[in-house]
PDB file of C-alpha atoms in Angstrom:
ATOM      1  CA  UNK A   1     -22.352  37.717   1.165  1.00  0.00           C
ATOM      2  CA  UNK A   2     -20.299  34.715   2.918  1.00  0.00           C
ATOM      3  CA  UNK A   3     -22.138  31.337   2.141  1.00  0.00           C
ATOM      4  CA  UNK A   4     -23.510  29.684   5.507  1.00  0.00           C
ATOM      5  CA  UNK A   5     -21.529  26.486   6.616  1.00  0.00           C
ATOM      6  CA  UNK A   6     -24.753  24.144   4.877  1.00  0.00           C
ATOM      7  CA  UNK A   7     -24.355  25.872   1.821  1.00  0.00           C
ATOM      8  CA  UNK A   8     -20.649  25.367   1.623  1.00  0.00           C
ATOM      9  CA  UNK A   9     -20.323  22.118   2.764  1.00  0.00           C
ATOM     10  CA  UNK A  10     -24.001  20.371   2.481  1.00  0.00           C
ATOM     11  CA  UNK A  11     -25.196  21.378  -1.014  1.00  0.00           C
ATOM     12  CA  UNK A  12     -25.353  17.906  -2.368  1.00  0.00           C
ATOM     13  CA  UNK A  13     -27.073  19.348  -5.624  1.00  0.00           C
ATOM     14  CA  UNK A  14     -23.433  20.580  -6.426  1.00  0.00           C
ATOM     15  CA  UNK A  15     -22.198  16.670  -6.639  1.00  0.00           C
ATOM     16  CA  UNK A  16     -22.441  14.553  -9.631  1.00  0.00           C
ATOM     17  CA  UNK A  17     -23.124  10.956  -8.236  1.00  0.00           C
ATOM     18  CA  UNK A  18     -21.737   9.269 -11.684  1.00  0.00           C
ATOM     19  CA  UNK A  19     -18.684  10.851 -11.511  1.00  0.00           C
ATOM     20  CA  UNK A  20     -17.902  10.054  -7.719  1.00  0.00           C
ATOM     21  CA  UNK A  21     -19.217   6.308  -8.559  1.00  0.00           C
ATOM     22  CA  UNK A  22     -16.383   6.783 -11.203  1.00  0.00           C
ATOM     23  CA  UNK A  23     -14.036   8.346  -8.927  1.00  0.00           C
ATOM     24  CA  UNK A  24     -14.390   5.491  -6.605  1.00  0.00           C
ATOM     25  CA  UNK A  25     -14.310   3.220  -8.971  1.00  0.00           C
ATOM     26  CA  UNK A  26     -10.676   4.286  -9.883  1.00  0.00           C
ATOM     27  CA  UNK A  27      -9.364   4.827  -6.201  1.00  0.00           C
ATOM     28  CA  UNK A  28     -10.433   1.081  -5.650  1.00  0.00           C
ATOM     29  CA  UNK A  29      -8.746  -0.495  -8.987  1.00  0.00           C
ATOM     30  CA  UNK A  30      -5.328   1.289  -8.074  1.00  0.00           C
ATOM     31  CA  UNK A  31      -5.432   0.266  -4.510  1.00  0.00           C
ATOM     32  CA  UNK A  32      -6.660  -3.238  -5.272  1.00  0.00           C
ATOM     33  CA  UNK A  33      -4.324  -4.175  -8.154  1.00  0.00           C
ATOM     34  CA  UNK A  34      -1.127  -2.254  -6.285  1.00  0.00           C
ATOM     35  CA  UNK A  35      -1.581  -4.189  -3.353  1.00  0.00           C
ATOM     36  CA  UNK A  36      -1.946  -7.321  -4.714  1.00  0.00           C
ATOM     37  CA  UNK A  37       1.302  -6.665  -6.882  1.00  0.00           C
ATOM     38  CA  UNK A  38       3.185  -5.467  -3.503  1.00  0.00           C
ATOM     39  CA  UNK A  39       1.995  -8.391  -1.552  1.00  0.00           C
ATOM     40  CA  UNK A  40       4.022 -10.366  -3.968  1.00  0.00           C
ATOM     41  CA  UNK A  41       6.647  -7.979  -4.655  1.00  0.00           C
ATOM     42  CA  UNK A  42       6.646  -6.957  -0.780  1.00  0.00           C
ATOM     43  CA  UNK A  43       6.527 -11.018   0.278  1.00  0.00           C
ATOM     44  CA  UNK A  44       9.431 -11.768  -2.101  1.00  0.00           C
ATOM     45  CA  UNK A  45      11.562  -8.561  -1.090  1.00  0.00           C
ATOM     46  CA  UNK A  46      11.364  -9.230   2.302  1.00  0.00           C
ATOM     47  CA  UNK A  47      12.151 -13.040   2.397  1.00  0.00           C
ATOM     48  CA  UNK A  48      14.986 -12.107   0.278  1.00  0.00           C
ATOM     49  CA  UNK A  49      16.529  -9.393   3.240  1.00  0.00           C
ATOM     50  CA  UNK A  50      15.470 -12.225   5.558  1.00  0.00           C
ATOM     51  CA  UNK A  51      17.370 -15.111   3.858  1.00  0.00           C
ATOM     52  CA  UNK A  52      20.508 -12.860   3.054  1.00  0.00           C
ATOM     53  CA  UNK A  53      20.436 -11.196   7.049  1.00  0.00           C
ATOM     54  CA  UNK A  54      20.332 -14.600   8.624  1.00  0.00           C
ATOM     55  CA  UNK A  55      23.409 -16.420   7.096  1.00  0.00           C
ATOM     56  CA  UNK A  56      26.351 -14.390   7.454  1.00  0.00           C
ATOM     57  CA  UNK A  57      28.774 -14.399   5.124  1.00  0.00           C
ATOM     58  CA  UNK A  58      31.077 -11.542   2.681  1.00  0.00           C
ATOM     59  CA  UNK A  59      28.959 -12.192  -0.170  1.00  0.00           C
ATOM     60  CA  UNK A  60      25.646 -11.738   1.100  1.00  0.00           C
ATOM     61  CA  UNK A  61      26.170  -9.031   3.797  1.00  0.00           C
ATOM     62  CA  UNK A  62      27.342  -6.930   0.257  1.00  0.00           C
ATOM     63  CA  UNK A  63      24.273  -8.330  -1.468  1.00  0.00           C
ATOM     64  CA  UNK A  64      22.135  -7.419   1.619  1.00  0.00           C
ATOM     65  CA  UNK A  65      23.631  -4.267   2.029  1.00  0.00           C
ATOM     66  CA  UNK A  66      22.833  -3.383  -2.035  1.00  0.00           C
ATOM     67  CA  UNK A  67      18.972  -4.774  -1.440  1.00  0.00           C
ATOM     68  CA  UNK A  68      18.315  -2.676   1.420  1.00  0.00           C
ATOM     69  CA  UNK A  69      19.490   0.694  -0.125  1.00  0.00           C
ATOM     70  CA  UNK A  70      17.646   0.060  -3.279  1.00  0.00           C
ATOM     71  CA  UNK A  71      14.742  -0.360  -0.525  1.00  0.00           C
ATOM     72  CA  UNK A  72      15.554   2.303   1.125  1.00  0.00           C
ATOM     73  CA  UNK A  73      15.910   4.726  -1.501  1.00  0.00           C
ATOM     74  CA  UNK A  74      12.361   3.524  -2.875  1.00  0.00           C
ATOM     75  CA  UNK A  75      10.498   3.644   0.670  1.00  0.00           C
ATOM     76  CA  UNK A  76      11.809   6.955   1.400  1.00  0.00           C
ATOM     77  CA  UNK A  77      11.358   8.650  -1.826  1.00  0.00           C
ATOM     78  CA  UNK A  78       8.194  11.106  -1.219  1.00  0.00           C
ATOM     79  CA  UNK A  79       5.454  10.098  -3.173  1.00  0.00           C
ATOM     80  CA  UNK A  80       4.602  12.991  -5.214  1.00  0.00           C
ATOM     81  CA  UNK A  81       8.602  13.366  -6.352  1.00  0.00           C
ATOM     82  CA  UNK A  82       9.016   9.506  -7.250  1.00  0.00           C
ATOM     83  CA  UNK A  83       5.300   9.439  -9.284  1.00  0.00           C
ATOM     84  CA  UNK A  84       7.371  12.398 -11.718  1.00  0.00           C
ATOM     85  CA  UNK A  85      10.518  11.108 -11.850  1.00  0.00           C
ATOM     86  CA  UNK A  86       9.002   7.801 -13.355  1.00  0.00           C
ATOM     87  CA  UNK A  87       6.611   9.562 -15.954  1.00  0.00           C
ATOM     88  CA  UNK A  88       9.284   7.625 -18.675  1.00  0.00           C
ATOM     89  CA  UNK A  89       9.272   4.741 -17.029  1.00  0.00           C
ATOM     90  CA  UNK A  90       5.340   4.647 -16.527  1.00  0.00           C
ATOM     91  CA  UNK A  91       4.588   6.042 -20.355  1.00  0.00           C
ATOM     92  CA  UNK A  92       6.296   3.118 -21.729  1.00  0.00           C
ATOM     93  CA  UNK A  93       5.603   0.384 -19.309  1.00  0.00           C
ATOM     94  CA  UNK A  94       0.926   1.543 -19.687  1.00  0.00           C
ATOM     95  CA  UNK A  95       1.713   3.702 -22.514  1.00  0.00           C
ATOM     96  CA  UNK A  96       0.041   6.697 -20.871  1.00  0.00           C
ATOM     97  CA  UNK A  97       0.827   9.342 -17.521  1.00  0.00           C
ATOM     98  CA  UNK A  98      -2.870  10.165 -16.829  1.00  0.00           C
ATOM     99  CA  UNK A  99      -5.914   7.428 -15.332  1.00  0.00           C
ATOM    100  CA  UNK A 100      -5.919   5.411 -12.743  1.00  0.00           C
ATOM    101  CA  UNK A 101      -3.256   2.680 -14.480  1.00  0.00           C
ATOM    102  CA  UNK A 102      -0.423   5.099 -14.877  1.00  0.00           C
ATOM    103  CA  UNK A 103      -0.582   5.754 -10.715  1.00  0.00           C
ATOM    104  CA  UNK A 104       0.335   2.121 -10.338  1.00  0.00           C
ATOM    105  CA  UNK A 105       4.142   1.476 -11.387  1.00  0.00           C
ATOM    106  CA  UNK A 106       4.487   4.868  -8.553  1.00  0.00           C
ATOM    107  CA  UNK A 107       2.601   2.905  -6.524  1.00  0.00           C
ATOM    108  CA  UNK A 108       3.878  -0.206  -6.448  1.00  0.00           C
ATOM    109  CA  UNK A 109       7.355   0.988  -6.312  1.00  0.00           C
ATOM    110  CA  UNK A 110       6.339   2.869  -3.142  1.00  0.00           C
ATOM    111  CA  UNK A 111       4.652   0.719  -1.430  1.00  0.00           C
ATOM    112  CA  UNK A 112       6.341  -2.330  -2.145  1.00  0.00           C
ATOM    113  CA  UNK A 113       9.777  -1.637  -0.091  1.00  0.00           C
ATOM    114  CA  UNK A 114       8.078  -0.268   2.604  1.00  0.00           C
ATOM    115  CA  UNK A 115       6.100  -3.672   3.032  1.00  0.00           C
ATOM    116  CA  UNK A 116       9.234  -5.605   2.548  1.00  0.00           C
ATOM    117  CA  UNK A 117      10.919  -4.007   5.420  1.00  0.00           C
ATOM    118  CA  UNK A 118       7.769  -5.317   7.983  1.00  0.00           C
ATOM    119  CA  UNK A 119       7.891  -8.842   6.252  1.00  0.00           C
ATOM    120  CA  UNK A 120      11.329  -8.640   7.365  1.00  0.00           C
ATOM    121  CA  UNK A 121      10.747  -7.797  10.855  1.00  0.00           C
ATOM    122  CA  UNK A 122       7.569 -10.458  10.654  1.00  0.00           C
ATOM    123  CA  UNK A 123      10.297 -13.060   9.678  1.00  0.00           C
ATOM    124  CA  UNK A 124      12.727 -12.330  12.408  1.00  0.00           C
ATOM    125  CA  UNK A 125       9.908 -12.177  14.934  1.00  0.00           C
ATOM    126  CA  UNK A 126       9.553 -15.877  14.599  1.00  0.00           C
ATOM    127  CA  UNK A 127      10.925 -17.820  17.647  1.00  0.00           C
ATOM    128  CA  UNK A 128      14.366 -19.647  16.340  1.00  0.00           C
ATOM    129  CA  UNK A 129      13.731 -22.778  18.544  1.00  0.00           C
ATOM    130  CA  UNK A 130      10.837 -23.193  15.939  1.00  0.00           C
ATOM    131  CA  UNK A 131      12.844 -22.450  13.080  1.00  0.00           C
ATOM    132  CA  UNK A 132      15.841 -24.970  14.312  1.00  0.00           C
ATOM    133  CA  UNK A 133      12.851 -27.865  15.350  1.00  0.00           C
ATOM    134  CA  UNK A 134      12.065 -27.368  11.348  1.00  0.00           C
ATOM    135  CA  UNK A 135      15.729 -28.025  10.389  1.00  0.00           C
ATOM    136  CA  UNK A 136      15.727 -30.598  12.821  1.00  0.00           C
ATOM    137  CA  UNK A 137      13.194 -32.796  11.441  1.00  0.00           C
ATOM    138  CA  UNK A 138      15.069 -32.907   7.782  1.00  0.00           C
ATOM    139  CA  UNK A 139      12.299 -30.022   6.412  1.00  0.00           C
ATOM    140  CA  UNK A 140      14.033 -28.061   2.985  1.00  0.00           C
ATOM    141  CA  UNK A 141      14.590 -24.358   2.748  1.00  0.00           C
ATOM    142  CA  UNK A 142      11.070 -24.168   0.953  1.00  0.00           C
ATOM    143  CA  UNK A 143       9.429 -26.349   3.371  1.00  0.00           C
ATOM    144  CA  UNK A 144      10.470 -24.105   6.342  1.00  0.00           C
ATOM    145  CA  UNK A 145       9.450 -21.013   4.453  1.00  0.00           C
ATOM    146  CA  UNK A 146       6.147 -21.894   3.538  1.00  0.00           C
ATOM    147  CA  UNK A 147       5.296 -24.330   6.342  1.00  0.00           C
ATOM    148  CA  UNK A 148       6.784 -23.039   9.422  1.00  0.00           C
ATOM    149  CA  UNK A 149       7.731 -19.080   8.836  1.00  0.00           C
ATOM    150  CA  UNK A 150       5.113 -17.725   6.714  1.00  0.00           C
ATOM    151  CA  UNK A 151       2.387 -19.848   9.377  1.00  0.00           C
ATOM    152  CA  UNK A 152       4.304 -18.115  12.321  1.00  0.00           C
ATOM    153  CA  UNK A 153       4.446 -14.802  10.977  1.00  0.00           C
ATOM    154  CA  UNK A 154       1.007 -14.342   9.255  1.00  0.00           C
ATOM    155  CA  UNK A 155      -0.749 -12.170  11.948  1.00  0.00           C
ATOM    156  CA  UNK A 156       2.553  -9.645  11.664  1.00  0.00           C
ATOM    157  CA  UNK A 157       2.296  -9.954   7.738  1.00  0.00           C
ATOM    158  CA  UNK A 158      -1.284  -9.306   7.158  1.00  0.00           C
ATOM    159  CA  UNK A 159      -0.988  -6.371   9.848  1.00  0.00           C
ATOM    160  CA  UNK A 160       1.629  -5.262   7.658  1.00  0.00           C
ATOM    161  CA  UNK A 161      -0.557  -5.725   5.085  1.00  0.00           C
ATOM    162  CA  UNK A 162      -3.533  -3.410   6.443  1.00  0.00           C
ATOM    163  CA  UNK A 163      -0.970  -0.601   7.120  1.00  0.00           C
ATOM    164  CA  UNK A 164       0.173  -0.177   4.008  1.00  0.00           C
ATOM    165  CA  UNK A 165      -3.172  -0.909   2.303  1.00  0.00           C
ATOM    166  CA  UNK A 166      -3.924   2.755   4.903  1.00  0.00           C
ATOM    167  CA  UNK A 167      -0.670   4.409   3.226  1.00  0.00           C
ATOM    168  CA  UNK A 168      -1.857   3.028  -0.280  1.00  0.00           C
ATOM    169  CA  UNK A 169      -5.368   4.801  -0.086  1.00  0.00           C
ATOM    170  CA  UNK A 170      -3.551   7.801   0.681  1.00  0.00           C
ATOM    171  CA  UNK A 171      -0.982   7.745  -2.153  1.00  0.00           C
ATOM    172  CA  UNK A 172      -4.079   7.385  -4.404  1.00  0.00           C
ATOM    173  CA  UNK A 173      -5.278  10.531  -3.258  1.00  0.00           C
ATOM    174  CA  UNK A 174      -1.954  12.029  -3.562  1.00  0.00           C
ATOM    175  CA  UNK A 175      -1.651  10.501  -7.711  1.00  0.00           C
ATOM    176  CA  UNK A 176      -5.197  11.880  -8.600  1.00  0.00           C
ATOM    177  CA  UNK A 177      -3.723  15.576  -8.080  1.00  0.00           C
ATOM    178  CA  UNK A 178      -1.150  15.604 -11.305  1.00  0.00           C
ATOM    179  CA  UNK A 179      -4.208  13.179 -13.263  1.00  0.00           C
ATOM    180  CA  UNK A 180      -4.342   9.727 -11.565  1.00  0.00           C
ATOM    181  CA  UNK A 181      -8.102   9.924 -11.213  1.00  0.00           C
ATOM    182  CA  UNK A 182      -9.779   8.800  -8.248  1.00  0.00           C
ATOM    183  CA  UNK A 183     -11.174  10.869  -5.282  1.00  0.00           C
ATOM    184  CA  UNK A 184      -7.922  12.237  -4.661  1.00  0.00           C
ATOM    185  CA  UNK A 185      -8.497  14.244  -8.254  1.00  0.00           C
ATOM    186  CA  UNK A 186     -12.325  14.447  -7.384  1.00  0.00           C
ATOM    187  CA  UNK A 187     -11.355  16.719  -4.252  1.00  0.00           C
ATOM    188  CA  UNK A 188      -8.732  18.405  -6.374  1.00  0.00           C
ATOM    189  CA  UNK A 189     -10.093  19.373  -9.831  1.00  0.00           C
ATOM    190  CA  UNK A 190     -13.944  19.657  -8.503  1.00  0.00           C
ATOM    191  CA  UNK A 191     -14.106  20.521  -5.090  1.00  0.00           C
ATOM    192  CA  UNK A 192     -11.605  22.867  -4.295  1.00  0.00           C
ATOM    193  CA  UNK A 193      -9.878  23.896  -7.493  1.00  0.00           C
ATOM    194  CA  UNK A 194     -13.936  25.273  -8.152  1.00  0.00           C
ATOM    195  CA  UNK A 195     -14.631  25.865  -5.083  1.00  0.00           C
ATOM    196  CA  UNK A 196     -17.259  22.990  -4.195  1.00  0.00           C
ATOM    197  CA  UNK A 197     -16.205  22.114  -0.891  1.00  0.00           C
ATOM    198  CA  UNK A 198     -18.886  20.182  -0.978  1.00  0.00           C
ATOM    199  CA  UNK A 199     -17.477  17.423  -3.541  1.00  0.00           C
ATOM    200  CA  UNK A 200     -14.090  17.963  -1.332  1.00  0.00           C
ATOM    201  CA  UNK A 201     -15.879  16.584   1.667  1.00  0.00           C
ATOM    202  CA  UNK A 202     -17.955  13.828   0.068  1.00  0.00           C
ATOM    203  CA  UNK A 203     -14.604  12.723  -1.432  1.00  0.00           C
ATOM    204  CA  UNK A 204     -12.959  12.966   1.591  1.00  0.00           C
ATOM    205  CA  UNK A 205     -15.872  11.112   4.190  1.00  0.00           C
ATOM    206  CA  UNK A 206     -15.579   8.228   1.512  1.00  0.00           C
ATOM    207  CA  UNK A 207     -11.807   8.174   1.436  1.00  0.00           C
ATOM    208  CA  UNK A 208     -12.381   7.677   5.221  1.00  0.00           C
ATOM    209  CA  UNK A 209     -14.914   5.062   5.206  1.00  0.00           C
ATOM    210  CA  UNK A 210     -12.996   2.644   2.615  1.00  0.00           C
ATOM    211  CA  UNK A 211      -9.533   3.557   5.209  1.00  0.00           C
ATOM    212  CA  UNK A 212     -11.934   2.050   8.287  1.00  0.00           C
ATOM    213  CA  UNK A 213     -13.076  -0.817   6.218  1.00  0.00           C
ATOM    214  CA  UNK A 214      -9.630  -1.613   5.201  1.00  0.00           C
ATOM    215  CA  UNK A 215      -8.536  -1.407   8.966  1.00  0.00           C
ATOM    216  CA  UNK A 216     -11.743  -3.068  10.244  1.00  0.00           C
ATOM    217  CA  UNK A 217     -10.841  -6.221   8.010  1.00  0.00           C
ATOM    218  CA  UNK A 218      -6.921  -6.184   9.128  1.00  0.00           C
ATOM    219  CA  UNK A 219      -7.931  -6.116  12.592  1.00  0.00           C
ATOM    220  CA  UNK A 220     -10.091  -9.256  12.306  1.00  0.00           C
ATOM    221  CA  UNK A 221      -7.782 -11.118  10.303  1.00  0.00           C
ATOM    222  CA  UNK A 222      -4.669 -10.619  12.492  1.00  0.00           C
ATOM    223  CA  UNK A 223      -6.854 -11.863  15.791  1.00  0.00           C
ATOM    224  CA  UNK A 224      -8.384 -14.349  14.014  1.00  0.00           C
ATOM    225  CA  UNK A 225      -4.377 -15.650  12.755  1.00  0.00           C
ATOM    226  CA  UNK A 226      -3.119 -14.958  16.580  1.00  0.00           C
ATOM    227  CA  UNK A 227      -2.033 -17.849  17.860  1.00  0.00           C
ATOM    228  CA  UNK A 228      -1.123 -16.170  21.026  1.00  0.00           C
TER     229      UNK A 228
END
């Protein structure tokens, strides 16, 4: 006899609320600690495409050229493939392939590019008159970075932020399928690999919540920066 839709998808009795506290618990360390690292990474990355894209010269159109298709190749590596191909690579960096701290080297090196390329668009967004009233005035290389085009660009940037924060949620649920942890593996190995679609949608309606959250804050931020 087919179950109704409540039984399928409402029996709560079938969820263990310490292991989804557990499985959240994971999902939010990888996405926390990989973001921070590719807001770094990502910040660094893409002032380095910016710097090397602005002067032209031999030398650093070959050096840009190299950057970006390392980028490239990084960004558009699916996430599942590149999260196998550096099992070596993670096992001796964390020691392990399974939990929540093996996902991150995948995710950083995934995420990281992608945010690179928008800090790079952020940067070249920023009005040049600005830029050459800054060189104007005597202010260093440093100065102008951190005082003029990081200031300009920080609505862009933390927008940039938020949407790969979104992508970075999702590649956690991705990781927790081949042992990352998290709700991704929650869904996986609980709900529908024994069939408790129930667990699958709880995972799924938090996965969901912590996305709008996520979004909610990026929105405010990036008015709240908007100079405009």
């Amino acid at each position: 006899m087919d179950k109704s839709f409540s039984e399928t998808y409402l029996n709560f009795q079938q969820v263990s609320w310490d292991t989804l506290k557990e499985a959240i618990n994971d999902t939010l360390f990888m996405t926390i600690v990989s973001m921070l690292i590719v807001f770094v990474l990502g910040l660094l990355l893409g002032l380095l495409l910016y710097s090397l894209g602005r002067k032209h010269s031999a030398a650093r159109s070959i050096l840009y050229g190299v950057v970006s298709i390392l980028s490239n190749i990084f960004r558009s590596t699916p996430f599942m493939i590149l999260m196998v191909l550096i099992i070596p690579f993670t096992k001796a960096l964390v020691g392990t392939m399974l939990g929540a701290k093996a996902a991150i080297p995948a995710l950083v090196l995934s995420a990281a590019p992608f945010y690179a390329r928008l800090v790079e668009i952020a940067f070249r967004e920023v009005d040049s008159g600005v830029l050459e009233a800054a060189d104007a005035m005597g202010a260093s290389y440093f100065q102008t970075i951190y005082k003029v085009l990081i200031p300009e660009s920080l609505p862009a940037l933390i927008s940039g932020l938020t949407v790969t924060s979104v992508s970075m949620i999702g590649f956690t649920a991705m990781a927790g399928a081949i042992g990352a942890g998290g709700l991704g593996a929650l869904a996986w190995q609980e709900g529908y690999q024994r069939g408790n679609y129930t667990v699958t949608l709880v995972a799924t309606v938090i996965i969901l919540i912590i996305v709008f959250i996520v979004q909610g804050v990026g929105d405010f931020l990036t008015k709240r920066t908007d100079k405009r």
